[in-house]
Amino acid sequence: MVWVPLSPTSSDRRAPLHAPSTTTMSLEWLMDWSCSLDGLRDFIATGIQSFRDCDTTALVAVACLLVLFVWYCYHVGREQPRAYATVNALMQSAEANGVQNGFVYCQSPECVRCSHHDGLNQKLYHNLQEYAKRYSWSGMGRIHKGIREQGRYLNSRPSIQKPEVFFLPDLPTTPYFSRDAQKHDVELLERNFQTILCEFETLYKAFSNCSLPQGWKMNSTPSGEWFTFYLVNQGMCVPRNCRRCPRTYRLLGSLRTCIGNNVFGNACISVLSPGTVIAEHYGPTNIRIRCHLGLKTPSNCELVVGGEPQCWAEGRCLLFDDSFLHTAFHEGAPEEGPRVVFMVDLWHPNVAAAERQALDFIFAPGR
C-alpha cells in the first residue's frame, strides 16, 4: 500500500490546529485581563460600599486600637530599665522608726541587711553595658534579665524569700546549703578554727576595759544587742581591723569563693549577747550564701531561716541563703557567755565565673 498525503485546504493552511496564531493568543489574554480588571473593580467597589455601610463608632474604635498597637510596638522597642535608686543607696540608713515591710530592723546605718533602699536604677544597666563593651556579652543573659526586670522580680517574690536589693533569676532556692556547696572553703575554714578563735579571744579581752573597743560596731535591736568586728565591710577592706587579725585576714585570700570585691561581700566576727533576738529580716541579694563558722556556741542559740531552725556548732560551718526571711536569737543564761561566729559571704554555687566577674564590676564599692 502506498501512502499519499492529502492536499490541505485553504482553511487548513490559514489556521492549523496544532499552532494557534499570535493574534489569537493576544486577544484571549486581553479578554482575561479585562475580566480581571472587572473583578478587581467590583472588589474595590464592594469594599468601599462596605466601608460606607460600617458604623462610625466601630471605625473609630478600630482606628484607636491600631494607633495603640503602633505606639506599643514603638514603646517596647525603646524600653529601658525602670529607674531605681543608685547603687550607693545600698548603704543608706534604716528608717527612723526601724520598720520595713512589717518587720523591725536594727538602727545601724552600716548594716546592709537592714538598710533602707528603693532598689536599683539605670546606672546598673549602664554598668553592665560598660562591662560588656570591655569584655563580652557572652554569659550576661541572666544578669541582663535580672536588671531589666528587677522591679517585677522584687515585687513578685513570695514573702519567705525576698532579697531587697538585687535578685538574680533562675538560681536554685533553698534556705540552707549542704557543706558540699562550697566544700573547699568550708573545709579550709574548719581546719583553721583554732587560729580564728585565738585571734577573736585576743580581741575580746578589750571588752573588759571599755564598753565598745575600737574597731567593733554595736547593733541595737528591740531585744538585746550584738557586736561585729569587720575585716571586709560591704566589699571594702578595713585595714586597721585586718592588722589585728592577720592570720584570719590571710585566710580570706585562700578562699576560692569569697565575695570581696562588691558591696554584697562581708567578713566579720559576730558576737550575739545573751538575751538578744535579732528581728527577722531579709538579706539584700540571692547571689551569695552566708557562711557561719561557729567559734563559741552556748545552748539555747538558734538560727531560723525560711522557718527552719538550725543550731551552730563550734568548729563547724553553717551555710544559708540570707535572702530568705531569717532571725537569730540567744536565749541562754548570761553566765554562758555570747554566741560567736566568724561570718563570711561566699558566692552562690550556681553563679557562673563570668557572672561573678560582671557582678563585681557592676556592684563595685563606690559605684
XYZ file of C-alpha atoms in Angstrom:
367
model
C 0.000 0.000 0.000
C 1.289 3.450 -0.840
C 0.563 6.365 1.467
C -0.331 9.543 -0.359
C -0.601 12.786 1.654
C -3.757 14.768 1.132
C -3.531 18.352 -0.054
C -4.502 20.793 2.642
C -7.454 23.015 2.072
C -7.186 26.767 2.157
C -8.851 26.923 5.573
C -6.401 24.391 6.964
C -3.467 26.430 5.780
C -4.820 29.570 7.487
C -5.387 28.037 10.922
C -3.592 24.803 11.677
C -4.936 23.013 14.754
C -1.584 22.490 16.410
C -0.189 26.063 16.190
C -2.551 28.905 17.205
C -1.579 32.289 15.842
C -0.057 35.110 17.942
C -3.064 37.303 17.221
C -5.452 34.756 18.744
C -3.327 34.454 21.902
C -3.201 38.218 22.340
C -6.964 38.508 22.050
C -7.513 35.782 24.645
C -5.022 37.422 27.041
C -6.699 40.802 26.667
C -10.088 39.264 27.391
C -8.743 37.581 30.529
C -7.070 40.813 31.672
C -10.286 42.723 31.097
C -12.187 40.201 33.186
C -9.566 40.520 35.926
C -9.886 44.296 35.952
C -13.646 43.989 36.118
C -13.304 41.650 39.097
C -10.822 43.963 40.825
C -13.071 46.949 40.199
C -16.047 45.066 41.606
C -13.967 44.043 44.669
C -12.855 47.613 45.350
C -16.372 48.910 44.880
C -17.696 46.307 47.291
C -15.043 47.236 49.849
C -15.842 50.942 49.564
C -19.539 50.280 49.912
C -18.900 48.067 52.953
C -16.762 50.802 54.483
C -19.570 53.323 53.913
C -22.092 50.965 55.472
C -19.998 50.451 58.627
C -20.947 52.126 61.872
C -18.844 55.251 62.554
C -18.257 54.260 66.186
C -16.811 50.908 65.153
C -14.466 52.577 62.687
C -13.221 54.978 65.367
C -12.620 52.083 67.757
C -10.627 50.173 65.134
C -8.562 53.274 64.381
C -7.809 53.824 68.078
C -6.749 50.198 68.522
C -4.453 50.497 65.529
C -2.840 53.643 66.936
C -2.372 51.996 70.346
C -0.776 48.952 68.754
C 1.707 51.099 66.825
C 2.528 53.107 69.973
C 3.042 49.888 71.986
C 5.447 48.460 69.412
C 7.408 51.715 69.439
C 7.480 51.854 73.240
C 8.635 48.244 73.658
C 11.391 48.775 71.139
C 12.806 51.730 73.069
C 12.126 50.437 76.596
C 14.896 50.899 79.162
C 15.023 49.531 82.724
C 12.854 51.367 85.207
C 14.561 53.999 87.286
C 15.621 52.922 90.755
C 17.882 54.346 93.412
C 21.647 54.484 92.864
C 23.985 51.725 93.982
C 25.145 53.907 96.860
C 21.599 53.616 98.221
C 22.586 50.120 99.354
C 24.309 51.796 102.265
C 21.541 54.184 103.302
C 20.450 54.044 106.912
C 17.346 52.365 108.228
C 14.137 54.271 108.534
C 13.773 56.332 111.655
C 11.148 54.046 113.126
C 13.106 50.914 112.268
C 10.213 49.216 110.466
C 10.270 47.927 106.884
C 7.857 45.593 105.175
C 6.215 44.899 108.507
C 9.429 43.745 110.227
C 11.539 45.529 112.824
C 15.059 46.368 111.666
C 18.177 47.363 113.546
C 19.207 51.021 113.592
C 22.801 50.647 112.373
C 23.378 52.798 109.258
C 26.129 50.400 108.134
C 24.105 47.198 108.292
C 23.452 46.221 104.676
C 20.939 43.576 105.711
C 18.815 46.153 107.482
C 19.428 49.270 105.414
C 16.557 51.005 103.656
C 16.711 51.298 99.878
C 14.493 51.590 96.832
C 16.303 49.032 94.660
C 18.422 49.594 91.597
C 18.428 52.222 88.848
C 19.504 52.627 85.279
C 23.082 53.049 86.429
C 23.276 49.292 86.897
C 22.213 48.809 83.295
C 24.850 51.292 82.146
C 27.447 49.488 84.274
C 26.501 46.228 82.582
C 26.802 47.838 79.142
C 30.217 49.229 80.058
C 31.344 45.815 81.264
C 30.103 44.127 78.081
C 31.948 46.647 75.899
C 35.186 45.991 77.770
C 34.821 42.231 77.889
C 31.852 40.412 76.352
C 28.083 40.000 76.363
C 28.644 36.248 76.470
C 27.079 34.740 79.578
C 25.404 38.006 80.570
C 21.856 36.974 79.640
C 20.731 36.196 83.181
C 22.227 39.381 84.652
C 20.707 41.463 81.854
C 17.340 39.862 82.503
C 17.635 40.462 86.245
C 18.495 44.164 85.871
C 15.886 44.760 83.165
C 13.033 43.231 85.169
C 14.257 43.884 88.703
C 11.118 45.676 89.849
C 8.899 42.767 88.817
C 11.149 40.211 90.489
C 11.404 42.068 93.786
C 7.667 42.730 93.976
C 6.510 39.274 92.935
C 8.735 37.154 95.164
C 6.996 35.061 97.845
C 7.319 36.517 101.328
C 9.585 33.697 102.509
C 12.372 34.810 100.134
C 12.535 38.442 99.155
C 16.004 39.874 98.513
C 15.593 43.589 98.993
C 18.265 44.937 96.641
C 19.093 42.620 93.742
C 17.541 39.354 92.580
C 19.330 37.160 90.044
C 16.732 34.952 88.310
C 16.912 31.201 87.776
C 19.064 30.383 90.817
C 18.078 27.330 92.881
C 16.447 28.463 96.120
C 16.837 26.773 99.475
C 17.160 28.203 102.997
C 20.203 26.082 103.883
C 23.023 24.664 101.773
C 24.969 21.473 102.328
C 28.656 21.645 103.169
C 29.443 20.334 99.678
C 28.052 23.504 98.106
C 31.419 25.178 98.756
C 33.391 22.208 100.029
C 36.910 23.624 99.614
C 36.204 26.821 101.519
C 34.200 25.088 104.232
C 36.986 22.605 104.923
C 39.611 25.361 104.879
C 37.692 27.428 107.425
C 37.117 24.466 109.687
C 40.801 23.459 109.591
C 41.681 26.980 110.761
C 39.066 27.104 113.501
C 41.629 27.383 116.323
C 43.511 30.161 114.542
C 40.380 32.289 114.149
C 39.218 31.540 117.695
C 42.592 32.555 119.128
C 42.557 35.914 117.365
C 38.965 36.518 118.477
C 39.819 35.847 122.118
C 42.666 38.347 121.940
C 40.272 40.948 120.538
C 37.523 40.200 123.038
C 39.735 40.852 126.045
C 39.422 44.559 125.285
C 35.754 44.439 126.301
C 36.816 44.242 129.943
C 38.352 47.714 129.712
C 35.655 49.656 127.865
C 32.103 49.201 126.645
C 32.889 49.308 122.924
C 36.530 48.797 121.932
C 37.950 50.340 118.790
C 37.026 48.514 115.603
C 33.817 46.992 116.961
C 30.313 48.005 115.839
C 27.246 47.673 118.028
C 23.863 46.810 116.515
C 20.851 47.546 118.687
C 17.590 45.639 118.445
C 14.319 45.832 120.412
C 15.646 42.894 122.435
C 19.362 42.970 123.242
C 22.343 43.761 121.041
C 25.098 42.154 119.025
C 28.583 43.276 118.039
C 30.528 42.932 114.811
C 34.225 43.252 114.017
C 34.576 43.655 110.246
C 37.575 42.645 108.199
C 35.650 43.274 104.979
C 32.592 45.526 105.166
C 30.382 45.754 102.081
C 33.267 44.966 99.768
C 35.712 47.335 101.478
C 38.687 46.069 103.458
C 39.053 47.556 106.953
C 42.867 47.825 107.221
C 43.081 48.583 110.943
C 40.957 45.564 111.830
C 42.801 43.308 109.392
C 46.110 44.186 111.028
C 44.689 42.983 114.340
C 43.645 39.641 112.817
C 46.453 38.988 110.323
C 46.122 35.217 110.077
C 42.353 35.331 109.665
C 42.703 38.017 107.003
C 45.297 35.961 105.089
C 42.905 33.042 105.277
C 40.302 35.039 103.368
C 42.725 35.291 100.459
C 42.881 31.485 100.291
C 39.117 31.064 99.924
C 38.057 30.342 96.353
C 34.523 31.728 96.536
C 34.771 34.622 98.997
C 32.964 37.764 97.798
C 35.473 40.507 98.388
C 35.049 42.955 95.534
C 31.445 44.123 95.627
C 29.017 45.639 98.094
C 27.451 42.260 98.898
C 30.678 40.829 100.333
C 31.407 40.817 104.083
C 33.690 39.046 106.505
C 33.409 39.665 110.235
C 33.285 38.242 113.723
C 29.723 38.398 115.041
C 29.056 38.351 118.797
C 25.468 37.801 119.967
C 24.878 38.704 123.610
C 22.671 36.533 125.874
C 19.002 37.532 125.758
C 19.293 39.053 122.275
C 16.828 38.420 119.462
C 17.717 39.738 116.011
C 14.433 40.710 114.400
C 13.531 38.694 111.311
C 14.620 40.335 108.083
C 15.788 39.682 104.516
C 19.285 39.967 103.109
C 19.996 42.179 100.110
C 20.580 39.561 97.391
C 20.406 35.887 96.432
C 23.761 35.790 94.606
C 25.575 34.828 97.801
C 25.412 32.246 100.554
C 26.359 33.243 104.065
C 28.771 31.025 105.963
C 28.882 30.962 109.782
C 31.838 29.205 111.383
C 30.907 28.536 114.998
C 33.528 29.856 117.453
C 31.523 29.823 120.699
C 28.063 28.245 120.708
C 26.242 28.184 124.068
C 22.989 26.293 124.490
C 19.627 27.812 123.531
C 21.016 29.625 120.488
C 19.298 29.181 117.133
C 19.269 30.473 113.598
C 15.904 30.294 111.818
C 15.926 30.669 108.009
C 12.748 30.328 105.980
C 11.027 28.933 109.061
C 13.619 26.157 109.519
C 15.664 26.256 112.782
C 19.305 25.216 112.957
C 21.892 25.344 115.739
C 25.511 26.380 115.431
C 28.333 24.050 116.436
C 31.858 25.005 117.390
C 34.323 24.362 114.605
C 31.580 23.673 112.058
C 30.286 25.797 109.195
C 26.610 26.545 108.670
C 25.638 27.726 105.157
C 22.399 29.561 104.437
C 20.758 31.950 101.992
C 20.091 35.154 103.884
C 17.720 36.454 101.187
C 15.201 34.188 102.940
C 13.381 35.630 105.929
C 15.665 34.844 108.869
C 16.254 35.588 112.512
C 18.743 34.610 115.226
C 18.451 34.527 118.993
C 20.435 33.699 122.121
C 18.202 32.613 124.995
C 20.975 31.152 127.103
C 21.925 32.307 130.603
C 24.274 35.331 130.919
C 26.953 33.193 132.552
C 27.150 31.056 129.396
C 28.641 33.968 127.528
C 27.940 35.204 123.998
C 27.394 33.230 120.833
C 30.312 33.957 118.490
C 30.629 33.086 114.792
C 33.037 34.025 112.044
C 30.837 35.163 109.174
C 31.948 35.292 105.538
C 29.908 35.738 102.347
C 30.558 33.201 99.581
C 29.285 33.098 96.027
C 26.150 31.096 95.348
C 27.441 27.885 93.711
C 25.207 28.380 90.655
C 26.557 31.835 89.788
C 28.975 31.243 86.907
C 32.524 32.627 86.857
C 31.715 35.128 84.090
C 28.684 36.330 86.059
C 30.780 36.781 89.197
C 33.243 38.961 87.328
C 30.434 41.058 85.870
C 28.654 41.444 89.216
C 31.907 42.545 90.856
C 32.172 45.237 88.186
C 28.530 46.325 88.401
C 28.348 46.374 92.206
C 31.865 47.600 92.905
C 32.029 49.697 96.119
C 31.575 53.384 95.401
C 29.894 52.936 92.025
